[in-house]
mmCIF file with all atom_site columns, C-alpha atoms in Angstrom:
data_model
loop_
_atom_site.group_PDB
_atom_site.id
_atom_site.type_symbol
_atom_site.label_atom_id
_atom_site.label_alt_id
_atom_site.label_comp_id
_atom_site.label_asym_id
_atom_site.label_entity_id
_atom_site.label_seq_id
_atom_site.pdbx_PDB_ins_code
_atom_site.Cartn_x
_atom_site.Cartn_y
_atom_site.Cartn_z
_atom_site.occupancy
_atom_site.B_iso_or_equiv
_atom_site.pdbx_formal_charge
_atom_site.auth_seq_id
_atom_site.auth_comp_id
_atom_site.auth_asym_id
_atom_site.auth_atom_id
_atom_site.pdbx_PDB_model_num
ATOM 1  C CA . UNK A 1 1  ? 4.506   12.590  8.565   1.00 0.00 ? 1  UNK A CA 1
ATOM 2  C CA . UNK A 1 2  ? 2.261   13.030  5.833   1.00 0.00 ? 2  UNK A CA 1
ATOM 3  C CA . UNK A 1 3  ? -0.089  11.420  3.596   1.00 0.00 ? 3  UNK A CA 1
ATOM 4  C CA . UNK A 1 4  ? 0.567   11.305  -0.588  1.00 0.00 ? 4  UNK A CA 1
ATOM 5  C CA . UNK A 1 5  ? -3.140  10.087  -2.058  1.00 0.00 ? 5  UNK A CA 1
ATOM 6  C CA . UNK A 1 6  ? -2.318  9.108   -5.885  1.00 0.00 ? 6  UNK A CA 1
ATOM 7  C CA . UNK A 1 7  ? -4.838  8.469   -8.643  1.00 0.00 ? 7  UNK A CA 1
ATOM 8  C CA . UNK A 1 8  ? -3.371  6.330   -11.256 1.00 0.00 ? 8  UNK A CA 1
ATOM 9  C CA . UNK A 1 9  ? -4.093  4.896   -14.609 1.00 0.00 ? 9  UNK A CA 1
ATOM 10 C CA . UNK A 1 10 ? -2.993  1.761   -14.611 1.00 0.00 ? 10 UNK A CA 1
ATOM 11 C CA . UNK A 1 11 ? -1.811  -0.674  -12.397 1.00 0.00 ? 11 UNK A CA 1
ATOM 12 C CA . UNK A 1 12 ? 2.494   -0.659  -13.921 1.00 0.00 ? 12 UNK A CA 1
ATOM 13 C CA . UNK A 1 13 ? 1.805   3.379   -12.361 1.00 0.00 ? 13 UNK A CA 1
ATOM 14 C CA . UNK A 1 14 ? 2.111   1.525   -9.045  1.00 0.00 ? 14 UNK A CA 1
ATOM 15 C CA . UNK A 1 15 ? 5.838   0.762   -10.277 1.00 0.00 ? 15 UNK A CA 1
ATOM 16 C CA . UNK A 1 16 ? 7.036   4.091   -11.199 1.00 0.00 ? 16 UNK A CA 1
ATOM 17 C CA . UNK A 1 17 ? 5.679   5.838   -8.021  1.00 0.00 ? 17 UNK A CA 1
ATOM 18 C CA . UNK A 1 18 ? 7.741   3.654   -5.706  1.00 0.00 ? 18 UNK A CA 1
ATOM 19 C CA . UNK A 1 19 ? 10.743  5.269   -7.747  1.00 0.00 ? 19 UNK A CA 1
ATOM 20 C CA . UNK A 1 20 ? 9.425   8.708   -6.316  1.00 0.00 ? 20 UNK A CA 1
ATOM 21 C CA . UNK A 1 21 ? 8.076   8.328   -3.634  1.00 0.00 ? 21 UNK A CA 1
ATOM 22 C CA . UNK A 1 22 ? 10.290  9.337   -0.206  1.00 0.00 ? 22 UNK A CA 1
ATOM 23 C CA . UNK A 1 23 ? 12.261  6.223   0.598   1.00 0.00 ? 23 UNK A CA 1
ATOM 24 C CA . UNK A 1 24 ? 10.950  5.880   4.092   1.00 0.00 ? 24 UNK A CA 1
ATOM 25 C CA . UNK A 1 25 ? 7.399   5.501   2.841   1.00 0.00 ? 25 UNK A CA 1
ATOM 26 C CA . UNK A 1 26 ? 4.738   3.209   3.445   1.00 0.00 ? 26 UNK A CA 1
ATOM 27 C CA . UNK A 1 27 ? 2.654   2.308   0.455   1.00 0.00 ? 27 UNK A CA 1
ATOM 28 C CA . UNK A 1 28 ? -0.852  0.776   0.570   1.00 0.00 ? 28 UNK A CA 1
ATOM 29 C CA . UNK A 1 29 ? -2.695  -0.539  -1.818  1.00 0.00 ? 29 UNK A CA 1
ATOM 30 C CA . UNK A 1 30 ? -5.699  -2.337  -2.826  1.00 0.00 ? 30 UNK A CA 1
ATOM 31 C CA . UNK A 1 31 ? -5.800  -6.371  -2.409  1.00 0.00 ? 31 UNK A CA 1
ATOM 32 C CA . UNK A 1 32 ? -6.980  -6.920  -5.934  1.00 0.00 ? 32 UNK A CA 1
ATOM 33 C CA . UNK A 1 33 ? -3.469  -5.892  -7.018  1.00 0.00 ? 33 UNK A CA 1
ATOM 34 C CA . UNK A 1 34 ? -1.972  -9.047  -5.399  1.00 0.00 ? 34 UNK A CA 1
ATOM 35 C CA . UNK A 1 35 ? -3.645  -11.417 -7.664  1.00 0.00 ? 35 UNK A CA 1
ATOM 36 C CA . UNK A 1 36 ? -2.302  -9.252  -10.896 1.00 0.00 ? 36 UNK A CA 1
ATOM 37 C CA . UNK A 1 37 ? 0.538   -11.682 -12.198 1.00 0.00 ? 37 UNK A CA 1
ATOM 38 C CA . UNK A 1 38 ? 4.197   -10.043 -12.046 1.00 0.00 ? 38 UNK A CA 1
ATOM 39 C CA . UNK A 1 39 ? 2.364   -6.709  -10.981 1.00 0.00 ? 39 UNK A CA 1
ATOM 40 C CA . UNK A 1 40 ? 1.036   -8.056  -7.931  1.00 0.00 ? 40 UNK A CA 1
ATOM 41 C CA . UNK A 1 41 ? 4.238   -10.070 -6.922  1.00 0.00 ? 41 UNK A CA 1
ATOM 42 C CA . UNK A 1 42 ? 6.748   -6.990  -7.349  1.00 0.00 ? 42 UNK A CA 1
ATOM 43 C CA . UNK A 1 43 ? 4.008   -5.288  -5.304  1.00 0.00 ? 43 UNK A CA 1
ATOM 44 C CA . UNK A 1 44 ? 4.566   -7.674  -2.781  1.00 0.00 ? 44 UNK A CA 1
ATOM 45 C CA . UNK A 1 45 ? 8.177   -7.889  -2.594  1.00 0.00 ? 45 UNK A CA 1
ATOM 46 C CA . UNK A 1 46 ? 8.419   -3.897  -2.598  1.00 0.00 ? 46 UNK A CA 1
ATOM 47 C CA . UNK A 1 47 ? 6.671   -4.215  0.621   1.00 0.00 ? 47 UNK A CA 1
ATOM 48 C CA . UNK A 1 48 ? 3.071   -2.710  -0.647  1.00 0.00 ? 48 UNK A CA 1
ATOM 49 C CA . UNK A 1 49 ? 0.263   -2.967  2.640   1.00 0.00 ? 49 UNK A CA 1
ATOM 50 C CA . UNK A 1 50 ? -2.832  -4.945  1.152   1.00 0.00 ? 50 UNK A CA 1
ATOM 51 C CA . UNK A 1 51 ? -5.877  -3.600  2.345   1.00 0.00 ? 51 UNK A CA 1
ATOM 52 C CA . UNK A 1 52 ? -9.195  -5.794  1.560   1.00 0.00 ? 52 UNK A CA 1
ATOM 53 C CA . UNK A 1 53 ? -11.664 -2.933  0.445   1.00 0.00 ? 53 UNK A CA 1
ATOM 54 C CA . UNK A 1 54 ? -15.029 -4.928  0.816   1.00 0.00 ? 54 UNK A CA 1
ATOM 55 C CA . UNK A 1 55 ? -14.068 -6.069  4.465   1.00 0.00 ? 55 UNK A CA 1
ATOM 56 C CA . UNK A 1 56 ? -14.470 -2.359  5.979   1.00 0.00 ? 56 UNK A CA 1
ATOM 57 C CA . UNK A 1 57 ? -13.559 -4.007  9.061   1.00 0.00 ? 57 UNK A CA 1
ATOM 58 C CA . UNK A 1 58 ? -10.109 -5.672  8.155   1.00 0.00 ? 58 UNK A CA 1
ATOM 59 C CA . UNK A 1 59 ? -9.365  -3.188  6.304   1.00 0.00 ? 59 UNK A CA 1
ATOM 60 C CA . UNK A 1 60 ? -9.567  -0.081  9.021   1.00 0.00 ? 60 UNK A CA 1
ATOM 61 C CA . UNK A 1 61 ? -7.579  -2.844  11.404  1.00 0.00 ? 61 UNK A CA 1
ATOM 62 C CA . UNK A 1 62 ? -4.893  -3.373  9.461   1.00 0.00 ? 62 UNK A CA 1
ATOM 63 C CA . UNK A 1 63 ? -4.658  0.737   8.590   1.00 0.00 ? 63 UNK A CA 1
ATOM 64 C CA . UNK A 1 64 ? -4.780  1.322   11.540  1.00 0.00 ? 64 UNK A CA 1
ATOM 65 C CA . UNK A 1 65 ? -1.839  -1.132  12.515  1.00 0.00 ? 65 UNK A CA 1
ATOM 66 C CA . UNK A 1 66 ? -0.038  0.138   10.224  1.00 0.00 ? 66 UNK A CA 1
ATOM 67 C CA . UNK A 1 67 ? -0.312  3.970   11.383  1.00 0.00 ? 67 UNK A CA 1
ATOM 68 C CA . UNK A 1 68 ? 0.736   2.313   14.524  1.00 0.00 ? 68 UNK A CA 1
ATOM 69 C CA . UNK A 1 69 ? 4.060   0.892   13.367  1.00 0.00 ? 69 UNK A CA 1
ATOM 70 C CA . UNK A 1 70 ? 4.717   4.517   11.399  1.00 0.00 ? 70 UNK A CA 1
ATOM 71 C CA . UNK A 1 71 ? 4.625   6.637   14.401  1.00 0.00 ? 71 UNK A CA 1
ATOM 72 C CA . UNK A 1 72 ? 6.759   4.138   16.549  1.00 0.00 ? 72 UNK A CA 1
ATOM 73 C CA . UNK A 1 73 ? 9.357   3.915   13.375  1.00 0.00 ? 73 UNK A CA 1
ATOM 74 C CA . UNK A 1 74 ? 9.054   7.241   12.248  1.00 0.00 ? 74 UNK A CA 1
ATOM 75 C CA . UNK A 1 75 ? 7.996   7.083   8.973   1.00 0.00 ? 75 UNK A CA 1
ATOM 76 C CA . UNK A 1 76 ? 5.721   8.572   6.167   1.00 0.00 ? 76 UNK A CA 1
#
């Protein structure tokens, strides 16, 4: 397993990077992308994790839930 941090420009990067990143990979993104339009829904339906970055607390939680499910399914 590993971890691929990615500084973007703009928020249609987030579409070409699921195009190359590993198909067993588990994206996660900020929750102001949801509420982008089209950008934010084809976020959602590519299976993006949301994490809220002003609730330190829900965010770690659901990171850390989501490391959780990667180790048991083996994923990046």
């Amino acid at each position: 397993p590993y971890v691929v941090v990615s500084n973007h420009q703009s928020s249609l990067d987030l579409l070409g990077m699921m195009e190359v990143l590993p198909d067993r990979c588990v994206p996660i993104a900020k929750r102001e992308l949801l509420y982008m339009g089209a950008v934010g829904v084809v976020c959602w339906l590519g299976g993006i994790i949301f994490i809220d970055r002003k609730r330190t607390h829900d965010a770690i939680s659901v990171m850390a839930e989501a490391a959780h499910t990667m180790l048991s399914q083996d994923v990046s």
